[in-house]
């Protein structure tokens, strides 16, 4: 009998894979694996890593049982429908600074899911407050070594943290952070700084608390409050210049303290803070290998190194906003179809570009002038790099985020509506480069606009300096 919504659904089966050879098909419901019902993709992977996996399957109302013969550790070749097969553990905090509360009405339901699930923290890098964490969760994390996890700290003062989360458990839930560190689980921390709430002396106290109570943390990201025009919390406001500069100075001072005491800088300010504070970015070596690159820490310096050729490969993976909502449900480490450049994740940019190329409009030649699309926070990073090339045929097209408004300026939150507005004022026949971080796997922006709907054809490139440089260095005269 089918287990209904709790059963993972087979989305695709790799041709010639062990699962394909025994007749597993897309649309099959996986009821049990080796007699057990997996709760999530983590348990799925542990079970299917074994040799000779037994699958109980429901297909069209009929229950089947198949044994997939394979070597231990080899992939079944199955992609399933989601990362969590039971129910995602939703967040019961009511943080005034939560961006989910600042989304407009009418968007896809998946974008409004507010999770506080340690499994998504492990799989996707989502930050959890640990307010819904339990003894059973701790036992599982330790037993299965689910590491690293990502934890929102905000303040180490119990009263302030509870007030920020609007949850009475907020003040006590960091006991789980201490327990995780005691069992050698790697944890990356985050502090969202809200002006007048947890900045200034409170930020100093929080970093002192990190040093005193949680010195084993891998790293701590200090990031600014994001505000959209849909924010209705009167206590949430933009940083002033002086406040942004104070945060940068505080982080710099504490880096020296952590380095002297622990031998590592530990805490890092988001790139956005240096832009707001009108300060230069720290040198690359001060990021200590960029441990929080995907959280907006050191992206400018890595992009610069990639663009100038001092980095042989792109730093980290650009997850973007779609990682745990509309993007591929299974992270690369937990699926058999997203390895070695295979599968939709690797092909998304190529497929998106192809969908535009197959439209009525002809793509421009490689000799055409180039417009590089980026958000308002990306523009000051990319502009000097383009200027260093001394090319008059390449220009930056800054996309102001009028859809979300506020201080929303990251490239990953660019919408089709705003990109369309910018492109509509640009000439036909030019090349327009669009970073893939703002697109879902099927080539759609957050507002649902498809790239095939844009008023000009675009070339989708991966969001790193190497890809940008390569796109600009295409051989002259090469047809698109």
XYZ file of C-alpha atoms in Angstrom:
480
model
C 0.000 0.000 0.000
C 1.313 3.434 -0.870
C 2.533 5.640 1.943
C 1.186 8.706 0.110
C 2.965 12.017 0.458
C 5.684 10.501 2.659
C 6.973 8.313 -0.177
C 9.788 9.713 -2.324
C 8.847 9.821 -5.992
C 11.315 8.781 -8.684
C 11.865 11.820 -10.896
C 14.322 10.254 -13.325
C 16.417 7.127 -13.827
C 19.815 7.267 -15.493
C 19.925 5.136 -18.661
C 21.938 1.963 -18.163
C 22.078 2.437 -14.381
C 21.497 -0.462 -11.946
C 17.983 0.847 -11.237
C 17.155 1.118 -14.939
C 18.298 -2.457 -15.545
C 15.684 -3.824 -13.103
C 12.898 -1.665 -14.482
C 12.580 1.228 -12.005
C 10.676 4.014 -13.747
C 10.058 7.713 -13.319
C 6.866 8.192 -11.315
C 7.433 5.171 -9.079
C 6.838 5.719 -5.362
C 9.579 4.257 -3.183
C 7.763 2.767 -0.180
C 10.719 1.105 1.532
C 14.441 0.649 1.064
C 15.789 -2.620 2.470
C 12.572 -2.902 4.471
C 12.799 0.562 6.064
C 11.012 3.818 5.238
C 13.642 6.564 4.735
C 12.782 9.947 6.240
C 15.062 11.988 4.006
C 17.741 11.873 1.350
C 20.381 11.311 4.026
C 18.855 8.020 5.132
C 18.186 7.197 1.484
C 21.857 7.568 0.609
C 23.032 5.511 3.591
C 20.640 2.705 2.636
C 21.335 2.746 -1.091
C 25.102 2.788 -0.594
C 24.852 -0.885 0.278
C 25.237 -3.667 -2.274
C 22.074 -5.313 -3.642
C 19.413 -2.806 -2.541
C 15.829 -4.045 -2.162
C 13.184 -1.512 -3.170
C 9.454 -1.773 -2.456
C 7.761 0.289 -5.123
C 4.210 1.455 -5.829
C 3.352 1.971 -9.499
C -0.145 2.824 -10.687
C -1.754 1.337 -7.592
C 0.289 -1.852 -7.850
C 2.997 -2.730 -5.294
C 6.226 -4.251 -6.603
C 9.479 -5.415 -5.075
C 12.793 -5.328 -6.936
C 16.383 -6.046 -5.951
C 18.969 -3.764 -7.510
C 22.300 -5.550 -7.803
C 25.314 -3.261 -7.587
C 28.639 -2.751 -5.855
C 28.764 -1.123 -2.403
C 28.927 2.651 -2.775
C 27.836 2.611 -6.407
C 24.899 4.804 -7.358
C 21.452 3.363 -8.031
C 21.012 5.982 -10.747
C 17.765 7.306 -9.273
C 16.828 10.919 -8.668
C 13.982 11.355 -6.204
C 11.541 14.193 -5.701
C 12.762 15.947 -2.578
C 15.456 16.094 0.063
C 13.032 15.522 2.944
C 10.426 12.766 2.634
C 8.564 13.405 5.864
C 7.673 16.996 6.653
C 10.165 19.833 6.656
C 10.598 21.156 10.171
C 9.223 24.655 9.853
C 10.429 27.627 11.840
C 8.298 28.817 14.756
C 10.374 31.937 15.373
C 8.981 35.316 14.349
C 12.144 37.289 13.624
C 11.371 40.816 12.472
C 14.327 40.646 10.081
C 13.241 37.419 8.346
C 13.229 38.016 4.582
C 10.421 35.496 4.044
C 8.073 37.939 5.792
C 9.210 40.599 3.335
C 8.173 38.803 0.153
C 5.240 40.156 -1.832
C 2.039 38.153 -2.126
C 1.335 35.942 -5.107
C 4.718 34.254 -5.548
C 5.235 30.471 -5.654
C 4.254 28.732 -2.428
C 7.684 27.140 -2.065
C 9.271 30.562 -1.608
C 7.274 31.166 1.560
C 8.463 28.015 3.352
C 10.272 29.110 6.505
C 12.328 26.136 7.665
C 14.344 25.518 10.811
C 15.429 22.004 9.857
C 18.925 20.814 10.749
C 18.828 18.435 7.772
C 18.494 21.322 5.317
C 21.270 23.059 7.221
C 23.509 20.085 6.516
C 22.370 19.531 2.941
C 22.069 23.091 1.653
C 23.778 25.380 4.144
C 20.503 26.842 5.437
C 20.920 28.457 8.834
C 19.014 26.943 11.757
C 18.346 28.599 15.111
C 18.190 25.180 16.872
C 14.955 26.202 18.619
C 13.296 23.018 17.304
C 16.305 20.793 17.877
C 15.873 17.759 20.186
C 17.896 15.081 21.950
C 16.948 12.660 19.176
C 18.247 15.132 16.582
C 21.515 15.480 18.470
C 21.923 11.709 18.618
C 21.346 11.412 14.885
C 23.713 14.233 13.989
C 26.444 12.670 16.115
C 25.833 9.099 14.952
C 25.654 9.951 11.248
C 28.253 12.743 11.485
C 26.036 15.318 9.785
C 28.661 18.000 9.507
C 28.989 20.887 8.895
C 25.850 22.511 10.264
C 25.035 26.205 10.025
C 23.639 27.993 13.075
C 22.129 31.468 13.435
C 23.531 33.015 16.615
C 22.576 36.727 16.416
C 23.382 37.229 20.098
C 24.879 35.135 22.879
C 22.819 37.026 25.456
C 19.784 34.777 26.173
C 17.340 37.647 26.634
C 18.420 39.503 23.510
C 18.376 36.339 21.408
C 14.894 35.399 22.637
C 13.667 38.905 21.854
C 15.168 38.829 18.348
C 13.669 35.421 17.560
C 10.431 36.307 19.357
C 10.627 32.842 20.845
C 11.132 32.055 24.523
C 13.245 29.049 23.526
C 15.700 31.331 21.776
C 17.621 32.035 24.958
C 18.201 28.380 25.782
C 18.541 26.729 22.369
C 22.230 27.595 22.016
C 22.851 24.791 24.521
C 22.540 22.553 21.479
C 25.355 24.500 19.815
C 27.553 23.715 22.804
C 26.564 20.029 22.583
C 27.329 19.868 18.864
C 30.770 21.362 19.387
C 31.425 18.982 22.290
C 30.949 16.101 19.842
C 33.266 17.593 17.206
C 30.529 18.597 14.767
C 31.785 21.386 12.514
C 29.512 24.406 12.893
C 29.509 27.655 10.948
C 27.805 30.545 12.714
C 25.995 33.639 11.502
C 25.072 36.952 13.092
C 22.489 39.096 11.315
C 23.119 42.610 12.593
C 20.038 44.778 13.050
C 20.814 48.474 13.721
C 19.841 49.521 17.215
C 19.103 45.919 18.210
C 22.262 43.791 18.299
C 24.979 46.092 16.977
C 27.415 48.324 18.886
C 28.196 47.108 22.402
C 25.872 44.114 21.971
C 27.835 42.916 18.946
C 31.010 43.250 21.023
C 29.396 41.205 23.792
C 28.243 38.573 21.301
C 31.740 38.096 19.894
C 33.120 37.956 23.421
C 30.510 35.279 24.125
C 31.647 33.329 21.063
C 35.228 33.396 22.299
C 34.235 32.406 25.831
C 31.523 29.810 25.129
C 31.963 28.566 21.548
C 35.641 28.881 20.578
C 35.458 25.652 18.545
C 33.185 27.254 15.947
C 34.582 26.917 12.441
C 33.771 30.519 11.521
C 31.213 33.262 12.091
C 29.671 35.437 9.378
C 28.493 38.931 10.292
C 25.890 39.991 7.748
C 23.637 43.054 7.477
C 19.890 43.169 7.806
C 18.140 42.951 4.452
C 15.009 45.056 3.996
C 12.553 44.942 1.115
C 9.889 47.541 0.385
C 7.351 45.068 1.778
C 8.877 45.195 5.257
C 6.371 46.498 7.817
C 8.468 46.202 10.968
C 9.126 49.722 12.242
C 12.149 48.632 14.296
C 13.953 47.360 11.207
C 15.844 50.040 9.302
C 18.886 50.555 7.096
C 22.376 50.971 8.523
C 23.781 54.462 8.511
C 27.284 54.972 7.141
C 28.653 55.324 10.668
C 26.914 52.130 11.810
C 28.288 50.143 8.882
C 31.776 51.473 9.566
C 31.409 50.545 13.237
C 30.547 46.947 12.323
C 33.589 46.692 10.039
C 35.824 48.121 12.767
C 34.368 45.768 15.385
C 34.941 42.718 13.195
C 38.493 43.812 12.398
C 39.299 44.309 16.094
C 37.853 40.922 17.026
C 39.707 39.188 14.210
C 42.929 40.269 15.884
C 41.694 39.025 19.269
C 40.588 35.659 17.874
C 43.817 35.236 15.932
C 45.905 35.961 19.021
C 43.813 33.692 21.241
C 42.750 30.882 18.922
C 45.160 31.116 16.032
C 42.438 31.996 13.510
C 40.438 35.106 12.695
C 37.110 33.291 13.194
C 34.769 36.215 12.393
C 34.279 37.831 8.979
C 32.102 40.699 7.772
C 29.987 40.296 4.656
C 31.207 42.010 1.498
C 28.112 44.169 1.653
C 29.387 45.811 4.819
C 32.535 47.070 3.100
C 30.428 48.534 0.306
C 28.062 50.219 2.798
C 30.986 51.456 4.879
C 32.793 52.756 1.793
C 35.859 50.768 2.807
C 38.127 48.624 0.605
C 37.738 44.872 0.839
C 40.342 43.085 2.966
C 43.181 41.398 1.113
C 42.491 37.802 0.058
C 44.782 36.287 2.700
C 42.683 37.807 5.491
C 39.803 35.514 4.518
C 41.786 32.409 5.535
C 40.710 30.260 2.618
C 37.205 31.767 2.341
C 35.372 29.396 4.729
C 32.099 31.340 4.383
C 32.294 32.255 0.728
C 28.745 31.078 0.023
C 27.415 33.368 2.746
C 28.682 36.478 0.983
C 32.060 36.584 2.738
C 34.995 37.270 0.413
C 33.093 36.877 -2.836
C 34.519 40.111 -4.214
C 38.114 39.025 -3.652
C 37.558 35.531 -5.059
C 35.777 36.956 -8.113
C 38.702 39.326 -8.634
C 41.227 36.490 -8.420
C 39.208 34.315 -10.771
C 38.819 37.128 -13.286
C 42.532 38.002 -13.290
C 43.597 34.356 -13.527
C 45.241 34.060 -10.102
C 42.672 31.389 -9.156
C 42.727 28.215 -11.225
C 39.115 27.358 -10.498
C 35.988 28.976 -9.115
C 35.753 29.233 -5.331
C 32.824 27.302 -3.895
C 29.375 26.751 -5.332
C 26.990 29.615 -5.981
C 23.834 28.250 -4.374
C 21.657 31.297 -4.861
C 18.136 31.730 -3.495
C 16.774 28.580 -5.153
C 18.932 25.999 -3.326
C 16.311 24.652 -0.956
C 13.112 25.797 -2.622
C 12.954 25.350 -6.394
C 16.418 24.131 -7.278
C 17.365 20.448 -7.650
C 16.031 18.707 -4.551
C 19.109 16.616 -3.978
C 22.529 18.107 -3.287
C 25.395 16.619 -5.284
C 26.629 14.493 -2.392
C 23.260 12.764 -2.084
C 22.135 11.819 -5.569
C 23.428 9.609 -8.307
C 22.578 11.891 -11.195
C 24.405 15.115 -10.308
C 27.980 13.936 -10.398
C 30.751 14.480 -12.931
C 28.929 17.290 -14.682
C 25.793 15.239 -15.338
C 22.188 16.117 -14.721
C 20.112 19.278 -14.726
C 22.286 21.179 -12.259
C 25.325 21.066 -14.511
C 23.283 21.729 -17.640
C 20.977 24.479 -16.358
C 22.909 27.360 -17.855
C 23.353 25.579 -21.168
C 19.686 24.601 -21.316
C 18.560 28.096 -20.395
C 20.728 29.635 -23.086
C 19.492 27.073 -25.578
C 15.871 27.936 -24.829
C 16.585 31.532 -25.770
C 18.581 30.568 -28.837
C 15.685 28.437 -30.085
C 13.333 31.430 -30.037
C 12.496 33.810 -32.835
C 15.362 36.182 -32.124
C 18.801 35.350 -33.455
C 21.625 35.508 -30.976
C 24.251 38.153 -31.769
C 27.708 37.411 -33.049
C 30.632 37.235 -30.653
C 32.020 40.443 -32.138
C 28.998 42.410 -30.893
C 29.289 44.852 -27.968
C 28.697 43.229 -24.584
C 26.463 44.199 -21.668
C 27.101 42.456 -18.337
C 23.986 42.285 -16.148
C 24.485 42.494 -12.389
C 22.828 43.757 -9.225
C 23.600 47.055 -7.550
C 25.971 45.360 -5.106
C 27.759 43.458 -7.866
C 28.328 46.521 -10.041
C 31.041 48.192 -7.909
C 32.884 44.869 -7.754
C 32.749 44.048 -11.454
C 33.137 47.550 -12.919
C 36.849 48.026 -12.074
C 37.596 44.533 -13.394
C 35.994 45.348 -16.734
C 37.740 48.714 -16.833
C 41.089 46.982 -16.314
C 40.639 45.288 -19.692
C 40.634 48.647 -21.471
C 37.762 47.538 -23.698
C 35.227 50.082 -24.865
C 32.898 47.372 -26.220
C 32.017 45.982 -22.765
C 29.708 47.789 -20.346
C 28.060 47.046 -17.005
C 24.262 47.027 -16.893
C 23.248 47.587 -13.290
C 19.838 46.119 -12.484
C 18.193 48.087 -9.680
C 15.864 45.784 -7.755
C 12.577 47.638 -7.973
C 10.641 44.389 -7.500
C 11.790 43.993 -3.874
C 12.990 47.546 -3.265
C 14.595 48.482 0.033
C 18.282 47.679 0.183
C 17.943 44.528 -1.924
C 20.919 44.628 -4.258
C 22.428 41.147 -4.485
C 22.621 39.613 -7.932
C 20.948 36.408 -6.789
C 17.695 38.284 -6.104
C 17.437 39.951 -9.513
C 13.996 39.364 -11.001
C 12.833 38.948 -14.567
C 10.709 42.064 -14.293
C 13.720 44.215 -13.418
C 16.054 42.570 -15.940
C 13.402 43.045 -18.634
C 13.101 46.727 -17.762
C 16.844 47.214 -18.193
C 17.130 45.161 -21.383
C 14.173 46.915 -23.004
C 16.220 50.117 -23.045
C 19.262 48.440 -24.605
C 19.973 48.023 -28.333
C 19.244 44.838 -30.234
C 22.137 42.828 -31.633
C 24.395 43.184 -28.581
C 25.495 40.305 -26.351
C 23.992 40.300 -22.870
C 25.592 38.149 -20.165
C 23.348 36.999 -17.313
C 24.728 35.260 -14.161
C 22.989 31.963 -13.447
C 22.698 32.609 -9.691
C 19.399 34.440 -10.212
C 17.792 31.557 -12.118
C 16.148 28.303 -11.101
C 17.095 25.127 -12.933
C 14.334 25.595 -15.486
C 15.531 29.087 -16.370
C 13.090 31.174 -14.326
C 13.625 34.172 -12.087
C 12.134 34.541 -8.597
C 9.090 36.315 -10.024
C 8.425 33.414 -12.399
C 9.609 35.181 -15.562
C 11.414 32.810 -17.941
C 14.566 33.945 -19.702
C 12.813 33.189 -22.983
C 10.407 36.008 -22.053
C 13.139 38.652 -21.831
C 13.074 41.365 -24.521
C 16.650 40.549 -25.619
C 18.438 37.195 -25.948
C 20.864 36.560 -23.091
C 23.839 34.275 -22.558
C 23.667 32.577 -19.158
C 27.061 32.119 -17.520
C 28.080 30.711 -14.164
C 28.515 33.317 -11.450
C 32.286 33.498 -11.150
C 35.157 35.541 -12.544
C 36.541 32.698 -14.654
C 33.266 32.323 -16.550
C 32.966 36.067 -17.114
C 36.500 36.359 -18.408
C 35.988 33.348 -20.694
C 32.757 34.805 -22.093
C 34.536 38.058 -22.881
C 37.474 36.262 -24.505
C 35.495 34.295 -27.081
C 37.370 34.216 -30.403
C 36.475 37.181 -32.550
C 33.989 36.336 -35.275
C 32.807 33.107 -33.628
C 29.084 32.768 -34.332
C 26.754 32.203 -31.380
